[in-house]
């Protein structure tokens, strides 16, 4: 039995969100099944709209132009969704790393690394300003979000639950506002 | 002929005498109840830590007891009872401090639904003292129970569940009233009582789980 969904959010230590003005949302959602990366799936249009509304609410401007090659997007931060399409309940969620355009980013060590459940979506915000990225992958992530049990089964059909969890993630992260 | 009349007269005398004999043994012998059985429904209000864990009144509880009168006013017996307290919070928000993170790390925020319950199955030796006349319509009583309680608690958020259980001590003072609505060789009474459950049951943030319990039941005695 699954009882609703849970939302976890955490900012990087000492990060200054007022330095970020623009964002780029990756239109592709990474998909991992029991630790193995699968083909990405497009982020649903309602989910894109939801994220847009929330980012605008906090004062960000969207940069929609996709980066070319292995270049960084032309934005201060990049957002990507990661669907952990697990068939079992995992009890350690650390260890996720992936290529974020020009570099690796990981589920950061400063964030909660407890259990996660099936159908979890991670939402990572990384610093994509040129020359701003510290060598350690942890330092690239500025906002880590885990949306537990928002997607069921093998597809993205349950976008309502995903979208409401995204709204909750933003609501419980008022520090994202980029103006004083 | 005379013999036939004599037999008829004897038979008539026996028929007439028989109800009188039955009345003599059935209505004049005093035979107070020696054994009482009670079964009842319980409502309970958690107290202290248990109230923080599951704030609401519980409407799930049953009790069964057997008592044997040792004297006119005192009984000893055994009681079993079960109570469940549960809570379903649609949205709980908590600050999570990640373990082992560098100093100065900003705490995370976790929000989600939480379902939790606590069960208590108690078996106690019970002693009761009855005030006033045992044959009266209302019999107030006071009692105490001492024994063990098996505590089982469970918490779930999304598909992650956690449970704890253990066997603990329980003590239960009680005040109550028997309303003898049917009296005879076998009597029936409405049983009303208030109990204070003190246990050493501890789980999560709960220590010494306690509750105020009200019993409404039926007591049959013979």
PDB file of C-alpha atoms in Angstrom, chain B residues 99-197:
ATOM      1  CA  UNK B  99      23.547  13.005   9.427  1.00  0.00           C
ATOM      2  CA  UNK B 100      27.259  13.277   8.851  1.00  0.00           C
ATOM      3  CA  UNK B 101      27.120  16.394   6.735  1.00  0.00           C
ATOM      4  CA  UNK B 102      29.610  19.233   6.935  1.00  0.00           C
ATOM      5  CA  UNK B 103      29.059  21.820   9.623  1.00  0.00           C
ATOM      6  CA  UNK B 104      26.867  24.650   8.446  1.00  0.00           C
ATOM      7  CA  UNK B 105      24.765  22.522   6.129  1.00  0.00           C
ATOM      8  CA  UNK B 106      21.283  23.919   5.702  1.00  0.00           C
ATOM      9  CA  UNK B 107      18.623  21.533   6.990  1.00  0.00           C
ATOM     10  CA  UNK B 108      16.301  19.947   4.514  1.00  0.00           C
ATOM     11  CA  UNK B 109      12.505  19.998   4.599  1.00  0.00           C
ATOM     12  CA  UNK B 110      10.431  16.866   4.306  1.00  0.00           C
ATOM     13  CA  UNK B 111       6.671  16.929   3.869  1.00  0.00           C
ATOM     14  CA  UNK B 112       4.228  14.129   3.338  1.00  0.00           C
ATOM     15  CA  UNK B 113       1.309  12.136   4.681  1.00  0.00           C
ATOM     16  CA  UNK B 114       1.767  10.051   7.793  1.00  0.00           C
ATOM     17  CA  UNK B 115      -0.380   7.197   9.040  1.00  0.00           C
ATOM     18  CA  UNK B 116       0.376   5.716  12.430  1.00  0.00           C
ATOM     19  CA  UNK B 117      -1.247   3.587  15.043  1.00  0.00           C
ATOM     20  CA  UNK B 118      -0.569   1.961  18.377  1.00  0.00           C
ATOM     21  CA  UNK B 119      -2.147  -1.242  19.624  1.00  0.00           C
ATOM     22  CA  UNK B 120      -2.145  -2.436  23.204  1.00  0.00           C
ATOM     23  CA  UNK B 121      -3.153  -5.971  24.169  1.00  0.00           C
ATOM     24  CA  UNK B 122      -3.204  -6.220  27.955  1.00  0.00           C
ATOM     25  CA  UNK B 123      -3.657  -9.169  30.285  1.00  0.00           C
ATOM     26  CA  UNK B 124      -3.990  -8.273  33.937  1.00  0.00           C
ATOM     27  CA  UNK B 125      -4.827  -9.735  37.305  1.00  0.00           C
ATOM     28  CA  UNK B 126      -7.645  -7.585  38.653  1.00  0.00           C
ATOM     29  CA  UNK B 127      -8.947  -6.983  42.147  1.00  0.00           C
ATOM     30  CA  UNK B 128     -12.231  -5.175  42.857  1.00  0.00           C
ATOM     31  CA  UNK B 129     -13.922  -3.899  45.981  1.00  0.00           C
ATOM     32  CA  UNK B 130     -17.711  -3.431  45.910  1.00  0.00           C
ATOM     33  CA  UNK B 131     -19.332  -0.751  48.057  1.00  0.00           C
ATOM     34  CA  UNK B 132     -22.688  -1.229  49.759  1.00  0.00           C
ATOM     35  CA  UNK B 133     -25.180  -4.031  49.475  1.00  0.00           C
ATOM     36  CA  UNK B 134     -24.502  -6.568  46.738  1.00  0.00           C
ATOM     37  CA  UNK B 135     -28.235  -6.961  46.197  1.00  0.00           C
ATOM     38  CA  UNK B 136     -28.914  -3.293  45.568  1.00  0.00           C
ATOM     39  CA  UNK B 137     -29.762  -1.889  42.168  1.00  0.00           C
ATOM     40  CA  UNK B 138     -26.543   0.122  41.872  1.00  0.00           C
ATOM     41  CA  UNK B 139     -23.198  -1.193  43.091  1.00  0.00           C
ATOM     42  CA  UNK B 140     -20.252   1.168  42.913  1.00  0.00           C
ATOM     43  CA  UNK B 141     -16.836  -0.447  42.819  1.00  0.00           C
ATOM     44  CA  UNK B 142     -13.142   0.364  42.726  1.00  0.00           C
ATOM     45  CA  UNK B 143     -10.447  -1.841  41.345  1.00  0.00           C
ATOM     46  CA  UNK B 144      -6.916  -2.151  40.157  1.00  0.00           C
ATOM     47  CA  UNK B 145      -5.264  -4.258  37.515  1.00  0.00           C
ATOM     48  CA  UNK B 146      -1.639  -5.309  37.289  1.00  0.00           C
ATOM     49  CA  UNK B 147      -0.105  -7.228  34.445  1.00  0.00           C
ATOM     50  CA  UNK B 148       1.582  -7.172  31.091  1.00  0.00           C
ATOM     51  CA  UNK B 149       0.791  -5.423  27.848  1.00  0.00           C
ATOM     52  CA  UNK B 150       1.971  -6.215  24.360  1.00  0.00           C
ATOM     53  CA  UNK B 151       2.446  -2.970  22.489  1.00  0.00           C
ATOM     54  CA  UNK B 152       2.570  -2.854  18.712  1.00  0.00           C
ATOM     55  CA  UNK B 153       3.033   0.460  16.909  1.00  0.00           C
ATOM     56  CA  UNK B 154       3.375   1.287  13.228  1.00  0.00           C
ATOM     57  CA  UNK B 155       4.147   4.363  11.164  1.00  0.00           C
ATOM     58  CA  UNK B 156       3.940   4.783   7.417  1.00  0.00           C
ATOM     59  CA  UNK B 157       4.659   7.519   4.944  1.00  0.00           C
ATOM     60  CA  UNK B 158       4.192   6.732   1.260  1.00  0.00           C
ATOM     61  CA  UNK B 159       5.355   3.125   0.953  1.00  0.00           C
ATOM     62  CA  UNK B 160       7.850   3.193   3.792  1.00  0.00           C
ATOM     63  CA  UNK B 161       6.604   1.585   6.951  1.00  0.00           C
ATOM     64  CA  UNK B 162       8.188   1.123  10.347  1.00  0.00           C
ATOM     65  CA  UNK B 163       6.953  -0.904  13.271  1.00  0.00           C
ATOM     66  CA  UNK B 164       7.950  -1.506  16.849  1.00  0.00           C
ATOM     67  CA  UNK B 165       6.645  -3.954  19.387  1.00  0.00           C
ATOM     68  CA  UNK B 166       7.427  -5.162  22.861  1.00  0.00           C
ATOM     69  CA  UNK B 167       6.020  -6.493  26.087  1.00  0.00           C
ATOM     70  CA  UNK B 168       5.656  -4.044  28.954  1.00  0.00           C
ATOM     71  CA  UNK B 169       4.168  -3.553  32.408  1.00  0.00           C
ATOM     72  CA  UNK B 170       0.658  -2.155  32.812  1.00  0.00           C
ATOM     73  CA  UNK B 171      -1.205  -0.899  35.863  1.00  0.00           C
ATOM     74  CA  UNK B 172      -4.851   0.134  35.693  1.00  0.00           C
ATOM     75  CA  UNK B 173      -6.784   1.754  38.558  1.00  0.00           C
ATOM     76  CA  UNK B 174     -10.523   1.700  37.928  1.00  0.00           C
ATOM     77  CA  UNK B 175     -13.736   3.255  39.261  1.00  0.00           C
ATOM     78  CA  UNK B 176     -17.087   1.963  38.147  1.00  0.00           C
ATOM     79  CA  UNK B 177     -20.727   1.170  38.691  1.00  0.00           C
ATOM     80  CA  UNK B 178     -22.818  -1.955  38.175  1.00  0.00           C
ATOM     81  CA  UNK B 179     -26.485  -1.425  37.443  1.00  0.00           C
ATOM     82  CA  UNK B 180     -28.239  -4.665  38.304  1.00  0.00           C
ATOM     83  CA  UNK B 181     -31.186  -4.557  35.973  1.00  0.00           C
ATOM     84  CA  UNK B 182     -31.922  -8.252  36.289  1.00  0.00           C
ATOM     85  CA  UNK B 183     -31.437  -9.970  39.624  1.00  0.00           C
ATOM     86  CA  UNK B 184     -31.849 -13.605  40.474  1.00  0.00           C
ATOM     87  CA  UNK B 185     -29.833 -16.772  40.640  1.00  0.00           C
ATOM     88  CA  UNK B 186     -28.168 -15.449  37.489  1.00  0.00           C
ATOM     89  CA  UNK B 187     -27.944 -11.675  37.366  1.00  0.00           C
ATOM     90  CA  UNK B 188     -27.188  -9.239  34.619  1.00  0.00           C
ATOM     91  CA  UNK B 189     -25.843  -5.740  35.085  1.00  0.00           C
ATOM     92  CA  UNK B 190     -24.831  -2.784  33.002  1.00  0.00           C
ATOM     93  CA  UNK B 191     -21.146  -2.156  33.622  1.00  0.00           C
ATOM     94  CA  UNK B 192     -19.822   1.405  33.482  1.00  0.00           C
ATOM     95  CA  UNK B 193     -16.280   2.238  34.487  1.00  0.00           C
ATOM     96  CA  UNK B 194     -13.404   4.623  33.983  1.00  0.00           C
ATOM     97  CA  UNK B 195      -9.855   3.285  33.923  1.00  0.00           C
ATOM     98  CA  UNK B 196      -6.460   4.897  33.838  1.00  0.00           C
ATOM     99  CA  UNK B 197      -4.032   2.811  31.802  1.00  0.00           C
TER     100      UNK B 197
END
